[in-house]
CSV table of C-alpha atoms in Angstrom, one decimal:
chain,number,residue,atom,x,y,z
A,1,MET,CA,-9.0,2.6,-22.7
A,2,ARG,CA,-6.6,4.6,-19.9
A,3,GLY,CA,-5.2,1.6,-18.3
A,4,SER,CA,-5.3,0.2,-21.8
A,5,SER,CA,-3.1,2.9,-23.1
A,6,ARG,CA,-0.5,2.8,-20.7
A,7,GLU,CA,0.2,-0.6,-20.9
A,8,GLU,CA,0.6,-1.0,-24.6
A,9,ILE,CA,3.9,1.6,-24.1
A,10,CYS,CA,4.9,-0.7,-21.0
A,11,MET,CA,4.9,-3.5,-22.5
A,12,ALA,CA,6.6,-2.4,-25.0
A,13,ARG,CA,10.1,-2.7,-22.6
A,14,PRO,CA,8.0,-5.1,-19.5
A,15,GLU,CA,11.9,-4.5,-18.2
A,16,ASP,CA,12.0,-1.2,-16.7
A,17,SER,CA,10.9,-0.9,-13.5
A,18,ALA,CA,7.9,1.9,-13.8
A,19,TRP,CA,5.5,3.6,-16.1
A,20,ALA,CA,7.7,6.9,-15.8
A,21,VAL,CA,10.9,5.3,-17.8
A,22,SER,CA,8.9,4.7,-20.4
A,23,VAL,CA,7.3,8.4,-20.6
A,24,ALA,CA,11.0,9.3,-20.8
A,25,GLN,CA,12.2,7.3,-23.4
A,26,VAL,CA,9.1,8.6,-25.4
A,27,ALA,CA,9.5,12.3,-24.6
A,28,SER,CA,13.0,12.5,-25.0
A,29,ARG,CA,13.0,10.4,-28.9
A,30,PRO,CA,15.7,11.8,-31.3
A,31,GLY,CA,14.6,14.9,-32.7
A,32,GLN,CA,11.7,15.9,-29.7
A,33,SER,CA,11.9,19.1,-27.8
A,34,LYS,CA,14.2,19.1,-24.5
A,35,THR,CA,11.5,20.6,-22.7
A,36,VAL,CA,8.6,18.4,-23.1
A,37,ASP,CA,11.9,16.3,-22.3
A,38,VAL,CA,11.9,17.4,-18.8
A,39,VAL,CA,8.3,18.5,-18.8
A,40,PHE,CA,6.6,15.3,-19.9
A,41,PRO,CA,7.5,13.1,-17.0
A,42,ALA,CA,7.2,14.9,-14.2
A,43,PRO,CA,3.3,15.9,-14.6
A,44,SER,CA,2.7,11.7,-15.1
A,45,GLY,CA,4.9,10.4,-12.3
A,46,ILE,CA,4.9,12.9,-9.7
A,47,GLY,CA,0.9,13.1,-10.5
A,48,ASP,CA,0.5,9.7,-9.1
A,49,GLU,CA,2.1,10.3,-6.1
A,50,ILE,CA,-0.5,13.5,-5.3
A,51,VAL,CA,-3.3,10.7,-5.3
A,52,GLY,CA,-1.8,9.1,-2.0
A,53,VAL,CA,-2.9,12.1,-0.3
A,54,ASP,CA,-6.8,10.3,-1.4
A,55,GLU,CA,-4.9,7.4,0.5
A,56,GLY,CA,-4.3,9.8,4.0
A,57,ALA,CA,-8.2,10.5,3.2
A,58,ASP,CA,-8.7,6.8,3.1
A,59,VAL,CA,-6.6,5.7,5.5
A,60,SER,CA,-8.1,8.5,7.9
A,61,VAL,CA,-11.3,6.7,8.2
A,62,VAL,CA,-9.7,3.6,10.4
A,63,GLY,CA,-9.9,4.9,13.4
A,64,SER,CA,-14.0,4.9,12.8
A,65,PHE,CA,-14.2,1.7,11.5
A,66,VAL,CA,-12.5,0.0,14.9
A,67,ASN,CA,-14.4,2.1,17.0
A,68,TYR,CA,-17.0,-0.7,16.1
A,69,TRP,CA,-15.6,-2.9,18.2
A,70,PHE,CA,-13.2,-0.5,20.2
A,71,PRO,CA,-14.7,2.3,21.1
A,72,ALA,CA,-12.2,3.1,23.9
A,73,ILE,CA,-9.5,3.8,21.6
A,74,PRO,CA,-8.5,7.0,19.6
A,75,GLN,CA,-9.0,7.1,16.4
A,76,TRP,CA,-5.6,9.2,15.5
A,77,VAL,CA,-4.7,5.4,17.8
A,78,SER,CA,-5.6,3.1,15.0
A,79,ALA,CA,-4.6,5.3,11.5
A,80,ALA,CA,-1.0,5.5,13.3
A,81,VAL,CA,-0.9,2.0,13.7
A,82,PHE,CA,-2.1,0.9,10.9
A,83,LEU,CA,0.2,3.4,8.6
A,84,VAL,CA,3.0,1.6,10.6
A,85,VAL,CA,1.9,-1.8,10.0
A,86,ILE,CA,1.3,-1.5,5.7
A,87,ALA,CA,4.5,0.6,6.1
A,88,ALA,CA,6.1,-2.4,7.2
A,89,MET,CA,4.9,-5.2,5.0
A,90,ASN,CA,5.8,-2.6,2.2
A,91,LEU,CA,9.3,-3.1,3.2
A,92,LEU,CA,9.4,-7.0,3.4
A,93,GLY,CA,9.1,-6.7,-0.7
A,94,VAL,CA,7.6,-7.1,-3.0
A,95,SER,CA,6.1,-10.6,-2.5
A,96,LYS,CA,5.0,-9.6,0.5
A,97,PHE,CA,3.3,-7.2,-0.5
A,98,GLY,CA,1.2,-9.4,-3.2
A,99,GLU,CA,0.5,-11.9,-0.8
A,100,PHE,CA,-1.4,-9.2,1.2
A,101,GLU,CA,-3.1,-7.5,-1.1
A,102,PHE,CA,-4.1,-10.7,-2.2
A,103,TRP,CA,-6.2,-11.3,0.6
A,104,PHE,CA,-7.4,-8.2,1.5
A,105,ALA,CA,-9.1,-8.8,-2.5
A,106,ILE,CA,-10.1,-11.5,-1.7
A,107,ILE,CA,-12.3,-10.9,1.3
A,108,LYS,CA,-13.8,-7.8,-0.9
A,109,ILE,CA,-14.4,-9.9,-3.5
A,110,VAL,CA,-15.7,-12.9,-1.3
A,111,ALA,CA,-18.2,-9.7,0.4
A,112,VAL,CA,-19.4,-8.9,-3.3
A,113,ILE,CA,-20.3,-11.6,-4.4
A,114,ALA,CA,-22.6,-12.9,-1.5
A,115,MET,CA,-23.8,-9.6,-1.2
A,116,ILE,CA,-25.1,-10.4,-4.9
A,117,VAL,CA,-26.6,-13.5,-3.9
A,118,SER,CA,-27.9,-12.2,-1.3
A,119,GLY,CA,-29.3,-9.9,-2.9
A,120,LEU,CA,-30.9,-12.0,-6.2
A,121,ALA,CA,-32.2,-14.1,-4.1
A,122,VAL,CA,-34.3,-11.1,-2.1
A,123,LEU,CA,-35.5,-10.4,-5.7
A,124,ILE,CA,-36.4,-14.3,-7.3
A,125,ALA,CA,-38.1,-15.3,-3.4
A,126,GLY,CA,-40.2,-12.2,-2.6
A,127,LEU,CA,-38.2,-11.5,0.6
A,128,PRO,CA,-40.1,-8.7,3.0
A,129,THR,CA,-37.9,-5.4,2.8
A,130,ASP,CA,-36.7,-2.9,5.6
A,131,SER,CA,-38.2,-0.2,3.1
A,132,GLY,CA,-41.3,-1.8,2.8
A,133,VAL,CA,-41.3,-1.4,-1.4
A,134,LYS,CA,-41.3,-4.2,-2.9
A,135,ALA,CA,-38.0,-5.5,-4.3
A,136,SER,CA,-37.3,-5.8,-7.9
A,137,PHE,CA,-35.9,-4.7,-11.1
A,138,SER,CA,-38.9,-2.4,-11.9
A,139,ASN,CA,-37.3,0.1,-9.5
A,140,TRP,CA,-34.4,0.9,-11.8
A,141,PHE,CA,-37.1,3.0,-13.9
A,142,ALA,CA,-40.5,3.5,-12.3
A,143,LEU,CA,-40.0,5.0,-8.4
A,144,ASP,CA,-40.0,9.0,-8.6
A,145,GLY,CA,-38.2,10.6,-11.0
A,146,GLY,CA,-37.4,7.5,-13.1
A,147,VAL,CA,-33.4,6.6,-15.1
A,148,LEU,CA,-32.2,10.0,-14.6
A,149,PRO,CA,-34.0,11.6,-11.4
A,150,HIS,CA,-32.2,14.7,-11.1
A,151,GLY,CA,-31.3,14.5,-14.9
A,152,LEU,CA,-28.3,15.0,-16.5
A,153,LEU,CA,-27.3,18.2,-14.5
A,154,GLN,CA,-29.0,20.8,-13.0
A,155,GLN,CA,-29.0,22.9,-10.2
A,156,SER,CA,-30.7,22.8,-7.1
A,157,ALA,CA,-32.7,25.2,-4.4
A,158,ASP,CA,-29.0,25.9,-2.5
A,159,GLY,CA,-27.6,26.2,-5.5
A,160,GLN,CA,-25.5,23.1,-5.7
A,161,TRP,CA,-25.4,21.4,-9.1
A,162,THR,CA,-26.7,17.6,-9.4
A,163,GLY,CA,-27.5,15.4,-12.1
A,164,LEU,CA,-25.5,12.1,-13.3
A,165,LEU,CA,-22.2,14.6,-15.2
A,166,MET,CA,-21.8,15.9,-11.8
A,167,ALA,CA,-22.1,12.2,-10.2
A,168,LEU,CA,-18.9,11.6,-13.3
A,169,VAL,CA,-16.3,13.3,-11.3
A,170,VAL,CA,-17.5,11.3,-8.2
A,171,VAL,CA,-16.8,7.8,-10.8
A,172,MET,CA,-13.4,9.6,-12.0
A,173,PHE,CA,-12.1,9.8,-8.0
A,174,SER,CA,-13.4,6.1,-7.5
A,175,PHE,CA,-12.2,4.5,-11.0
A,176,GLY,CA,-8.2,6.5,-9.9
A,177,GLY,CA,-5.3,3.7,-9.7
A,178,THR,CA,-6.5,1.6,-12.5
A,179,GLU,CA,-4.0,2.5,-14.8
A,180,LEU,CA,-1.3,1.4,-11.8
A,181,ILE,CA,-1.1,-1.9,-13.3
A,182,GLY,CA,2.1,-0.6,-15.2
A,183,ILE,CA,3.9,0.0,-12.7
A,184,THR,CA,4.1,-3.5,-11.7
A,185,ALA,CA,6.0,-4.7,-14.7
A,186,GLY,CA,9.4,-4.5,-14.2
A,187,GLU,CA,8.8,-7.2,-10.7
A,188,THR,CA,6.3,-8.7,-12.4
A,189,GLU,CA,6.8,-12.9,-14.2
A,190,ASP,CA,6.2,-13.2,-17.8
A,191,PRO,CA,4.4,-9.9,-17.7
A,192,ARG,CA,4.0,-9.7,-21.4
A,193,ARG,CA,1.3,-12.2,-20.2
A,194,THR,CA,0.2,-11.3,-16.9
A,195,ILE,CA,-0.7,-7.5,-17.9
A,196,PRO,CA,-2.4,-7.4,-20.3
A,197,ARG,CA,-4.6,-10.0,-18.7
A,198,ALA,CA,-5.0,-8.2,-16.3
A,199,THR,CA,-5.5,-5.1,-18.0
A,200,ASN,CA,-8.7,-7.0,-19.6
A,201,GLY,CA,-10.0,-8.3,-16.7
A,202,ILE,CA,-10.4,-4.9,-15.3
A,203,ILE,CA,-13.9,-4.5,-18.0
A,204,TRP,CA,-15.1,-7.7,-16.6
A,205,ARG,CA,-14.9,-7.2,-13.0
A,206,ILE,CA,-15.9,-3.2,-13.1
A,207,LEU,CA,-19.1,-5.0,-14.9
A,208,VAL,CA,-19.5,-7.2,-12.3
A,209,PHE,CA,-18.4,-6.1,-8.8
A,210,TYR,CA,-19.9,-2.4,-9.3
A,211,ILE,CA,-22.2,-2.3,-12.0
A,212,GLY,CA,-24.1,-6.0,-10.9
A,213,ALA,CA,-23.6,-5.1,-7.5
A,214,LEU,CA,-25.2,-1.4,-7.7
A,215,GLY,CA,-27.9,-2.6,-10.4
A,216,VAL,CA,-28.9,-5.5,-7.8
A,217,ILE,CA,-28.7,-2.9,-4.7
A,218,MET,CA,-31.0,-0.9,-6.3
A,219,ALA,CA,-33.3,-3.4,-7.3
A,220,VAL,CA,-33.5,-4.6,-3.5
A,221,VAL,CA,-33.2,-0.8,-2.3
A,222,PRO,CA,-34.7,1.7,-3.7
A,223,TRP,CA,-32.4,4.9,-4.3
A,224,ASN,CA,-34.4,7.3,-2.8
A,225,THR,CA,-34.5,5.5,0.6
A,226,ILE,CA,-31.0,5.4,1.1
A,227,ASP,CA,-30.4,8.3,3.6
A,228,GLY,CA,-26.8,7.4,5.0
A,229,THR,CA,-27.4,5.7,7.9
A,230,THR,CA,-27.9,2.4,7.7
A,231,SER,CA,-26.2,0.4,4.3
A,232,PRO,CA,-27.6,-0.8,1.8
A,233,PHE,CA,-25.5,-3.6,2.0
A,234,VAL,CA,-26.8,-4.3,5.2
A,235,GLN,CA,-30.0,-3.9,4.7
A,236,ILE,CA,-29.4,-7.1,1.7
A,237,PHE,CA,-28.1,-9.0,4.3
A,238,ASP,CA,-30.6,-8.4,6.9
A,239,SER,CA,-33.2,-8.8,4.3
A,240,VAL,CA,-31.6,-12.9,4.0
A,241,GLY,CA,-31.5,-13.3,7.6
A,242,VAL,CA,-27.8,-12.2,8.2
A,243,HIS,CA,-28.2,-9.7,11.0
A,244,ALA,CA,-24.5,-9.5,11.6
A,245,ALA,CA,-24.2,-7.7,8.3
A,246,ALA,CA,-23.2,-4.7,10.2
A,247,GLY,CA,-20.3,-6.2,11.9
A,248,ILE,CA,-19.2,-8.1,8.7
A,249,LEU,CA,-19.2,-5.6,7.0
A,250,ASN,CA,-17.4,-2.9,9.0
A,251,PHE,CA,-14.5,-5.5,9.0
A,252,VAL,CA,-14.9,-5.9,5.5
A,253,CYS,CA,-14.2,-1.9,4.8
A,254,LEU,CA,-11.4,-2.4,7.5
A,255,THR,CA,-9.8,-4.2,5.1
A,256,ALA,CA,-10.1,-2.0,2.1
A,257,VAL,CA,-9.1,0.9,3.5
A,258,MET,CA,-5.3,-1.2,4.1
A,259,SER,CA,-5.9,-2.5,0.8
A,260,VAL,CA,-6.4,0.8,-0.5
A,261,TYR,CA,-3.3,2.0,1.6
A,262,ASN,CA,-0.7,-1.1,0.7
A,263,SER,CA,-1.3,-1.0,-2.8
A,264,GLY,CA,-1.1,3.1,-3.1
A,265,LEU,CA,1.8,3.2,-1.4
A,266,TYR,CA,3.1,0.6,-3.9
A,267,ALA,CA,2.4,2.4,-6.5
A,268,ASN,CA,4.0,5.1,-5.3
A,269,SER,CA,6.9,4.2,-3.9
A,270,ARG,CA,8.8,2.3,-7.4
A,271,MET,CA,7.5,5.7,-9.5
A,272,LEU,CA,9.3,8.1,-7.2
A,273,TYR,CA,11.7,5.4,-7.7
A,274,SER,CA,11.9,6.1,-11.3
A,275,LEU,CA,11.8,9.3,-11.5
A,276,ALA,CA,14.7,9.5,-9.6
A,277,LYS,CA,17.0,7.1,-11.5
A,278,GLN,CA,16.0,9.4,-14.3
A,279,GLY,CA,17.1,12.7,-12.4
A,280,ASN,CA,13.6,13.8,-12.1
A,281,ALA,CA,13.6,13.5,-8.2
A,282,PRO,CA,15.8,13.1,-4.9
A,283,ALA,CA,18.9,10.2,-5.9
A,284,TYR,CA,18.3,9.1,-1.9
A,285,LEU,CA,14.8,8.0,-3.2
A,286,GLY,CA,16.2,5.5,-5.9
A,287,LYS,CA,18.2,3.4,-4.3
A,288,LEU,CA,17.1,-0.5,-3.5
A,289,SER,CA,17.8,-2.7,-0.3
A,290,LYS,CA,18.8,-5.9,-0.5
A,291,LYS,CA,15.1,-7.2,-0.6
A,292,GLY,CA,15.0,-4.3,-3.8
A,293,VAL,CA,12.7,-2.0,-2.2
A,294,PRO,CA,12.6,1.3,-2.7
A,295,VAL,CA,13.3,2.3,1.2
A,296,GLY,CA,13.3,6.5,0.3
A,297,GLY,CA,10.0,6.1,-2.1
A,298,VAL,CA,8.1,4.0,0.7
A,299,ILE,CA,9.0,6.0,3.5
A,300,THR,CA,8.4,9.3,1.6
A,301,SER,CA,4.7,8.4,0.5
A,302,ALA,CA,4.3,6.7,4.1
A,303,ILE,CA,5.0,10.4,5.3
A,304,ILE,CA,3.1,12.5,2.8
A,305,ILE,CA,0.4,9.6,3.3
A,306,ALA,CA,0.7,10.5,7.1
A,307,ILE,CA,0.4,14.4,7.0
A,308,ALA,CA,-3.0,13.8,4.6
A,309,VAL,CA,-4.2,12.0,7.8
A,310,VAL,CA,-3.2,14.8,9.9
A,311,VAL,CA,-5.0,17.0,7.9
A,312,VAL,CA,-8.1,15.3,7.7
A,313,PHE,CA,-8.3,14.7,11.9
A,314,VAL,CA,-7.3,18.6,12.2
A,315,TRP,CA,-9.9,20.0,9.7
A,316,PRO,CA,-12.6,17.5,9.0
A,317,GLU,CA,-15.2,19.3,8.0
A,318,PHE,CA,-13.9,20.2,4.5
A,319,ALA,CA,-10.4,18.6,4.9
A,320,PHE,CA,-11.8,15.6,2.8
A,321,ASN,CA,-13.3,16.4,0.4
A,322,TYR,CA,-10.2,19.0,-0.9
A,323,LEU,CA,-7.9,15.8,-0.4
A,324,MET,CA,-10.1,14.3,-2.7
A,325,SER,CA,-10.5,16.9,-5.4
A,326,ILE,CA,-6.9,17.2,-5.3
A,327,ALA,CA,-6.6,13.3,-6.0
A,328,THR,CA,-8.9,14.5,-8.4
A,329,ILE,CA,-7.6,17.0,-10.4
A,330,ALA,CA,-4.2,14.5,-10.3
A,331,ALA,CA,-5.6,11.5,-11.7
A,332,ALA,CA,-6.9,14.1,-14.3
A,333,ILE,CA,-3.9,15.5,-15.3
A,334,ASN,CA,-2.2,12.4,-15.0
A,335,TRP,CA,-4.3,10.5,-18.1
A,336,ILE,CA,-4.2,13.0,-20.0
A,337,MET,CA,-0.2,12.5,-19.8
A,338,ILE,CA,-1.1,8.9,-20.4
A,339,MET,CA,-3.0,9.8,-23.7
A,340,ILE,CA,0.0,12.4,-25.1
A,341,THR,CA,2.0,9.9,-23.7
A,342,GLU,CA,0.2,6.7,-26.1
A,343,ILE,CA,0.2,9.1,-29.1
A,344,LYS,CA,3.8,10.2,-29.6
A,345,PHE,CA,4.7,6.5,-28.8
A,346,ARG,CA,2.6,5.4,-31.7
A,347,ARG,CA,3.7,8.5,-33.3
A,348,MET,CA,7.3,7.3,-32.7
A,349,VAL,CA,7.3,3.6,-33.1
A,350,ALA,CA,5.5,4.3,-36.6
A,351,ALA,CA,8.6,6.0,-37.4
A,352,GLY,CA,10.8,3.8,-36.9
A,353,ASP,CA,12.1,4.7,-33.1
A,354,GLY,CA,10.8,2.5,-31.4
A,355,PRO,CA,12.5,0.1,-28.9
A,356,ALA,CA,13.3,-3.2,-28.1
A,357,GLU,CA,12.5,-5.9,-31.6
A,358,LEU,CA,10.3,-2.7,-32.3
A,359,LYS,CA,13.6,-0.2,-33.8
A,360,GLY,CA,13.7,-0.1,-37.3
A,361,LEU,CA,10.4,-1.1,-38.0
A,362,LYS,CA,8.1,1.5,-39.8
A,363,GLY,CA,4.5,2.2,-40.4
A,364,LYS,CA,1.7,-0.2,-39.8
A,365,GLU,CA,4.4,-2.7,-39.9
A,366,ALA,CA,6.1,-1.6,-36.6
A,367,LEU,CA,2.7,-0.8,-35.6
A,368,ASP,CA,1.3,-4.7,-36.2
A,369,LYS,CA,4.4,-5.1,-34.0
A,370,ILE,CA,3.4,-3.8,-30.8
A,371,ALA,CA,3.2,-6.8,-28.2
A,372,PHE,CA,-0.2,-5.2,-26.4
A,373,LYS,CA,-2.5,-3.2,-28.3
A,374,LEU,CA,-4.7,-0.1,-27.9
A,375,PRO,CA,-8.4,-0.8,-29.0
A,376,PHE,CA,-9.3,1.8,-31.8
A,377,ALA,CA,-5.9,3.5,-30.9
A,378,ASN,CA,-6.3,5.9,-33.8
A,379,VAL,CA,-9.6,7.7,-32.1
A,380,THR,CA,-9.2,6.2,-28.3
A,381,PRO,CA,-6.7,8.5,-26.7
A,382,TYR,CA,-8.3,11.3,-28.3
A,383,VAL,CA,-11.9,11.0,-27.1
A,384,VAL,CA,-10.4,10.1,-23.3
A,385,ILE,CA,-8.6,13.2,-23.5
A,386,ALA,CA,-12.1,14.9,-24.1
A,387,PHE,CA,-13.6,12.7,-21.6
A,388,MET,CA,-10.9,13.9,-19.2
A,389,LEU,CA,-11.4,17.7,-20.1
A,390,LEU,CA,-15.1,17.6,-20.1
A,391,VAL,CA,-14.8,15.8,-16.0
A,392,VAL,CA,-12.5,19.4,-15.4
A,393,VAL,CA,-15.3,21.5,-16.5
A,394,LEU,CA,-17.2,19.9,-14.3
A,395,MET,CA,-14.7,20.3,-11.3
A,396,CYS,CA,-15.4,24.0,-11.9
A,397,PHE,CA,-18.8,23.7,-11.1
A,398,SER,CA,-18.0,22.5,-8.0
A,399,ALA,CA,-16.8,25.0,-4.7
A,400,SER,CA,-15.1,22.3,-3.6
A,401,TYR,CA,-13.8,21.1,-7.0
A,402,ARG,CA,-13.0,24.2,-8.6
A,403,ILE,CA,-10.2,25.0,-6.3
A,404,ALA,CA,-8.4,22.1,-7.3
A,405,VAL,CA,-8.9,23.0,-10.9
A,406,ILE,CA,-7.3,26.1,-9.8
A,407,ALA,CA,-4.4,24.3,-7.5
A,408,GLY,CA,-4.3,22.2,-11.1
A,409,VAL,CA,-3.4,25.0,-13.5
A,410,ILE,CA,-1.0,26.0,-10.8
A,411,TRP,CA,0.8,23.1,-9.9
A,412,LEU,CA,1.8,22.3,-14.0
A,413,ALA,CA,2.9,25.7,-14.3
A,414,VAL,CA,5.6,25.4,-11.5
A,415,LEU,CA,6.8,22.6,-13.3
A,416,PHE,CA,7.1,23.9,-16.9
A,417,ALA,CA,8.8,27.5,-14.6
A,418,ALA,CA,11.1,24.3,-13.1
A,419,ALA,CA,11.7,22.7,-16.3
A,420,GLN,CA,12.8,25.9,-17.5
A,421,LEU,CA,15.4,26.8,-14.9
A,422,ALA,CA,16.5,22.8,-15.4
A,423,LEU,CA,17.3,23.9,-19.1
A,424,GLY,CA,19.4,26.7,-18.3
A,425,LYS,CA,21.3,25.0,-16.3
A,426,SER,CA,22.3,21.9,-18.0
A,427,GLY,CA,22.6,24.6,-20.5
A,428,SER,CA,25.2,26.3,-19.0
A,429,GLU,CA,26.5,23.5,-17.8
A,430,ARG,CA,27.4,22.2,-21.5
A,431,GLY,CA,28.8,25.9,-22.7
A,432,GLU,CA,31.0,25.8,-19.8
A,433,ASP,CA,31.8,22.1,-20.9
A,434,ALA,CA,32.5,23.8,-24.4
A,435,ALA,CA,34.7,26.8,-23.2
A,436,VAL,CA,36.8,24.0,-21.6
A,437,ILE,CA,37.3,22.1,-24.4
A,438,VAL,CA,38.3,25.8,-26.3
A,439,ASP,CA,40.7,26.2,-23.8
A,440,ALA,CA,42.4,23.1,-23.5
């Protein structure tokens, strides 16, 4: 739903280069508060860039995958090489980015489908498993504790909070980035056809590649036998005689990390480019190469991710969890801004201030003309905002996540203060201009 709302707004002006442009247009409509005009694009746009620390955390594990085949190579060397290679690929142009991302995605898709098929073979043929427990869909609910072995929310003996609700925080982190489809609108051929199709396709992809895969895994490998020493994917492949599964999975994980960095670098650089064009980021980020690549944004994003990688290597004990929590709160802020923008966008369209062909139309007639509509748009944004706030509250139950929530509040306060300074400066400049005109 949050992805659909972002794409609904982007499809109103698909020729714009990125989401932040659309946010600025909605925030600066006639009669809008100038404070909102300055503050509004920043949390959403820069929030996407902050999520880049998550990519840094992911890239930091590249070395462990490479060490599986080449244990003598230092992990930081592997991470540095991949950082440079992926950044160079992004500098080649959007077509090259798309080609590399296509093959990264194909590898992941083939691996997950192979795992699902293998798992179903184990279930249907009744093949033995490493755990000794018969593979069956009844393992979903027949094991100790049933469907929710840790309940909705409960505190364990060591003081840690567990349960389904606490898992939502990790789920939120894991699904971050699905809303970035809208950023590609400005570089996509026929965006009003391809972007909605890609957005709608997210639902069945989640059902197959996440829900379906997890359903098969927990049917073949009971959840209470998963201890982290052996991957459930490897156990399933071993059950059907594919004993090279560990090496195959290692390669798939390596390409998955490269895909995360590749797509994240693309999205972050385009977001920085749009912020620069609005005047909300340094001007050098708004310059394009001959191939249409925002070089400043790519290099800046790569440097930020590299810093995050260094932090993980220097403080491995706690850095990954803290970086993940920062990325999660940044995503929550970002998505709340998306929903607020969606609400404002529809009000703007209904008032007759819509962009492009919507301009001049009012009420239901204008809303019906929106190229790509958010389902149940009257209530969906409020439901999503409520869910995001629930996730933020749940983050407060964990010490490592709690710090990120505090940092998020401070971050918004800094943005608001910076906006006030910007408003004061622009107001003074307007006053000086008026004085000059009067003197003349």
